[in-house]
């Protein structure tokens, strides 16, 4: 369900849409529930004829089924089926991963994620929702909104597909009386269960059930977590077009009004799916869409949920909707939609501002104000030219909301005052700009008439409106176009660039000191940077430096540093690396006397640019004029990554908090790196939301704005200073309107769409309280995706599976490997134990009244784990008191040792951990452990035999000493030649 379901994972979406209630009206009589021919469920055409009378666009409006009644009947329908009716949640969610409430299921997200226990097993709601990702489509399509109402029924581990599907069908065809032969169904391509329920249980013909892919019909809550297939119900406005070449996304024929999400899987970190123990149902029915169908109007805006707001706007604009042209209708729809959004947002505590939710409100209010003025509304629209018209329209929104949201009336004063203040504040800016714009347009028209040319507003005038009066150039273009005047946008861009260049430091004389204290005695002025406006320029070589010393000439093969009087090359600063490119001395067409490749550019002694590289052809001399050309491809990659870094910082502040700040950055050709202050690793959902935010801003195709202003003014405007940078009295400000504003001297794209795509490739801690994100964008993003795709294809080829089967196949292989390793380990241990049983007879007895069994042996190539098992077996077999010391060479340059002592030996004061350490040193290693058991290792297998001999003599000696010290005076111990201890009377 393309627009009723989330277009992005829930943890990373930031959009909106919502709804409004109305007075109750009569309810359509319920139709008789009939059996579809040869099916279990269905509705005959005759049974719905009287209730619907052909719900087709173009028929006269039927407002007998109000939006309020649709909402009430939906809630009553599910309440009668055991659902608890719960109130709408606030548009400001408790969920920190989401900016605004964007779906009916959001308030139940903790239940779906298993974070909190369910209080009820079934619920139904009418949820206010906001989405701004489609704001540019508002009024242009029949169904896009910023504010909408989502009716939903939810099951938390109770009923599942069969009941959800049957009730959705019954609600649609019986409760609301939609003709069964007008409804089409979509299911996920692999969801055979849903397909069979729709066909076998409900009775929908196979030809009206369409299988669709993951993009359309599989819902996910994020990178990991609950997910599942979807099924949607579509209404067909034009069944006469037949069944050929059906496209359910064809808005001219179909509207998707009900979405059923079958939450039956959990997506793991590796991307694999496992069945949920508790399967859930999450549905959404768009109130405005159902109202459009039942009220027989051509678009959602003409339903009784929105049309009264449009009528009030028409009254203020003195533009009857029925007689309005297409542009005026579009403007009326925009205001009708936006006013619902801002009223409910302010009601829920969102105040207009320049960040976060506040910016959402401010943007919509200003868009509504501008649109109202385009409709001709002056002042409050009722004669007071100093007044505001938005509060009047808001009154109609509030009136329509009394039935379902009665608490709204308690917030009326605050809502109206906030709207009035914000509108009047914006109008001041608009009015000042409009006066100058009108004057400029008149002059342009007169000038064009006199000269016989096409009227055009100069870029300088457009920039004056923008810079001095805050008049957006987009509004200038719209107004000028209405008057038949074009705008010199190239001239406007030049003026913008000229302002940026005002921040360059004044030229001053400096003395360079380089290399081994060798001075460049010639005074060199600051390098004039041309790289904002061009990638190539002529320049004069002012100095050449080789190995830190000045020279007059360099020839082919020499590495040299070049100082130019001016340059298009960007010098490394602000985290952005220096440009690459070439210096040429031309000699005729397409021939060069000399060529130097530039591989780095640095700033030195203030604002002097040092171009570093190698002479590839010919010779270069001081005073020679050269052509300097930046590698455009690499510059673009740097620009993309630099702007993406700004967007990343804004996204971080939105997701994890405004308190986070930059701690360093790198803007390179192949990637970007951003260090920031934060006390913990970012979660997967936070990283996903950050990516989604950045990619949304990229997709918004927002033009960047740059200007030069006093540092104090820039900080006062909220511009963020880049980490580690020092600033003069005037600074360059780079702004992505509504998203980011930073002090920055770097190069940037002109429009966020140039970034193309953004992907975080790593997030890690680099110091206490400092995190680092690395990411790619633009061409680097494409290369990254292609590389991943190549590796996936290689993996698929090797494993002989499809991409979606790789994770399961790898899991199976890993499990097989684990089992095989366990089996091999078990066999090795059994073999070691068997060997140990064979050598147990080699144990010797040491002692007098109580003999200690001692065994010191080599077990050849037995691995460490098996050696441990063998020692444990022998200790148990020999019984207390006993001491076992074993060694082996399990691999090249590898020695394993183990010492195991029974309690009787430990009680004599002999500890395995302390004993084995010195023995391991003989093998070039070390080790230790507990008093009764210790392991060690070494790197000299050739010494194992002598080390074990040392261990044998040491343990016998120590045991002998301990035995003598603890014997009665009448006994003594004698060691025989065969190393066995015997007891003798004194």
PDB file of N, CA, C and O in Angstrom, residues 585-606:
ATOM      1  N   UNK A 585      51.776  24.805 -19.500  1.00  0.00           N
ATOM      2  CA  UNK A 585      52.271  25.929 -20.302  1.00  0.00           C
ATOM      3  C   UNK A 585      51.957  25.567 -21.750  1.00  0.00           C
ATOM      4  O   UNK A 585      52.582  24.676 -22.334  1.00  0.00           O
ATOM      5  N   UNK A 586      50.949  26.201 -22.347  1.00  0.00           N
ATOM      6  CA  UNK A 586      50.521  25.811 -23.701  1.00  0.00           C
ATOM      7  C   UNK A 586      51.549  26.212 -24.765  1.00  0.00           C
ATOM      8  O   UNK A 586      52.292  27.185 -24.614  1.00  0.00           O
ATOM      9  N   UNK A 587      51.559  25.429 -25.818  1.00  0.00           N
ATOM     10  CA  UNK A 587      52.421  25.721 -26.976  1.00  0.00           C
ATOM     11  C   UNK A 587      51.646  25.318 -28.222  1.00  0.00           C
ATOM     12  O   UNK A 587      51.718  24.195 -28.687  1.00  0.00           O
ATOM     13  N   UNK A 588      50.879  26.250 -28.707  1.00  0.00           N
ATOM     14  CA  UNK A 588      50.022  25.939 -29.834  1.00  0.00           C
ATOM     15  C   UNK A 588      48.773  25.198 -29.364  1.00  0.00           C
ATOM     16  O   UNK A 588      48.569  24.931 -28.185  1.00  0.00           O
ATOM     17  N   UNK A 589      47.960  24.845 -30.341  1.00  0.00           N
ATOM     18  CA  UNK A 589      46.685  24.194 -30.020  1.00  0.00           C
ATOM     19  C   UNK A 589      46.925  22.735 -29.635  1.00  0.00           C
ATOM     20  O   UNK A 589      47.560  21.969 -30.357  1.00  0.00           O
ATOM     21  N   UNK A 590      46.415  22.364 -28.472  1.00  0.00           N
ATOM     22  CA  UNK A 590      46.482  20.991 -27.963  1.00  0.00           C
ATOM     23  C   UNK A 590      47.909  20.497 -27.733  1.00  0.00           C
ATOM     24  O   UNK A 590      48.159  19.296 -27.707  1.00  0.00           O
ATOM     25  N   UNK A 591      48.863  21.424 -27.594  1.00  0.00           N
ATOM     26  CA  UNK A 591      50.240  21.044 -27.291  1.00  0.00           C
ATOM     27  C   UNK A 591      50.708  21.857 -26.082  1.00  0.00           C
ATOM     28  O   UNK A 591      50.268  22.992 -25.870  1.00  0.00           O
ATOM     29  N   UNK A 592      51.610  21.256 -25.298  1.00  0.00           N
ATOM     30  CA  UNK A 592      52.063  21.925 -24.089  1.00  0.00           C
ATOM     31  C   UNK A 592      53.582  21.912 -24.012  1.00  0.00           C
ATOM     32  O   UNK A 592      54.231  20.905 -24.298  1.00  0.00           O
ATOM     33  N   UNK A 593      54.115  23.038 -23.632  1.00  0.00           N
ATOM     34  CA  UNK A 593      55.555  23.159 -23.434  1.00  0.00           C
ATOM     35  C   UNK A 593      55.977  22.509 -22.128  1.00  0.00           C
ATOM     36  O   UNK A 593      57.098  21.992 -22.002  1.00  0.00           O
ATOM     37  N   UNK A 594      55.078  22.553 -21.145  1.00  0.00           N
ATOM     38  CA  UNK A 594      55.366  21.945 -19.847  1.00  0.00           C
ATOM     39  C   UNK A 594      54.062  21.497 -19.210  1.00  0.00           C
ATOM     40  O   UNK A 594      53.005  22.122 -19.404  1.00  0.00           O
ATOM     41  N   UNK A 595      54.146  20.411 -18.438  1.00  0.00           N
ATOM     42  CA  UNK A 595      52.980  19.885 -17.721  1.00  0.00           C
ATOM     43  C   UNK A 595      53.417  19.493 -16.320  1.00  0.00           C
ATOM     44  O   UNK A 595      54.412  18.777 -16.139  1.00  0.00           O
ATOM     45  N   UNK A 596      52.686  19.977 -15.319  1.00  0.00           N
ATOM     46  CA  UNK A 596      52.944  19.583 -13.934  1.00  0.00           C
ATOM     47  C   UNK A 596      51.673  18.972 -13.347  1.00  0.00           C
ATOM     48  O   UNK A 596      50.598  19.556 -13.430  1.00  0.00           O
ATOM     49  N   UNK A 597      51.796  17.810 -12.758  1.00  0.00           N
ATOM     50  CA  UNK A 597      50.656  17.175 -12.087  1.00  0.00           C
ATOM     51  C   UNK A 597      50.614  17.615 -10.626  1.00  0.00           C
ATOM     52  O   UNK A 597      51.600  17.480  -9.906  1.00  0.00           O
ATOM     53  N   UNK A 598      49.466  18.130 -10.206  1.00  0.00           N
ATOM     54  CA  UNK A 598      49.280  18.578  -8.820  1.00  0.00           C
ATOM     55  C   UNK A 598      48.602  17.451  -8.037  1.00  0.00           C
ATOM     56  O   UNK A 598      47.521  16.979  -8.408  1.00  0.00           O
ATOM     57  N   UNK A 599      49.217  17.028  -6.936  1.00  0.00           N
ATOM     58  CA  UNK A 599      48.657  15.946  -6.134  1.00  0.00           C
ATOM     59  C   UNK A 599      48.262  16.393  -4.732  1.00  0.00           C
ATOM     60  O   UNK A 599      47.665  15.639  -3.968  1.00  0.00           O
ATOM     61  N   UNK A 600      48.543  17.664  -4.405  1.00  0.00           N
ATOM     62  CA  UNK A 600      48.136  18.175  -3.094  1.00  0.00           C
ATOM     63  C   UNK A 600      48.285  19.687  -3.105  1.00  0.00           C
ATOM     64  O   UNK A 600      49.150  20.232  -3.802  1.00  0.00           O
ATOM     65  N   UNK A 601      47.427  20.349  -2.318  1.00  0.00           N
ATOM     66  CA  UNK A 601      47.524  21.800  -2.163  1.00  0.00           C
ATOM     67  C   UNK A 601      47.329  22.102  -0.683  1.00  0.00           C
ATOM     68  O   UNK A 601      46.346  21.670  -0.071  1.00  0.00           O
ATOM     69  N   UNK A 602      48.277  22.834  -0.107  1.00  0.00           N
ATOM     70  CA  UNK A 602      48.223  23.185   1.312  1.00  0.00           C
ATOM     71  C   UNK A 602      48.331  24.693   1.481  1.00  0.00           C
ATOM     72  O   UNK A 602      48.841  25.390   0.604  1.00  0.00           O
ATOM     73  N   UNK A 603      47.835  25.177   2.619  1.00  0.00           N
ATOM     74  CA  UNK A 603      48.005  26.587   2.951  1.00  0.00           C
ATOM     75  C   UNK A 603      49.230  26.740   3.838  1.00  0.00           C
ATOM     76  O   UNK A 603      49.496  25.917   4.705  1.00  0.00           O
ATOM     77  N   UNK A 604      49.956  27.824   3.617  1.00  0.00           N
ATOM     78  CA  UNK A 604      51.142  28.089   4.424  1.00  0.00           C
ATOM     79  C   UNK A 604      51.223  29.574   4.729  1.00  0.00           C
ATOM     80  O   UNK A 604      50.888  30.411   3.887  1.00  0.00           O
ATOM     81  N   UNK A 605      51.663  29.875   5.940  1.00  0.00           N
ATOM     82  CA  UNK A 605      51.884  31.277   6.328  1.00  0.00           C
ATOM     83  C   UNK A 605      50.659  32.134   6.027  1.00  0.00           C
ATOM     84  O   UNK A 605      50.737  33.156   5.349  1.00  0.00           O
ATOM     85  N   UNK A 606      49.527  31.697   6.527  1.00  0.00           N
ATOM     86  CA  UNK A 606      48.317  32.481   6.324  1.00  0.00           C
ATOM     87  C   UNK A 606      47.490  31.966   5.175  1.00  0.00           C
ATOM     88  O   UNK A 606      46.881  30.903   5.265  1.00  0.00           O
TER      89      UNK A 606
END
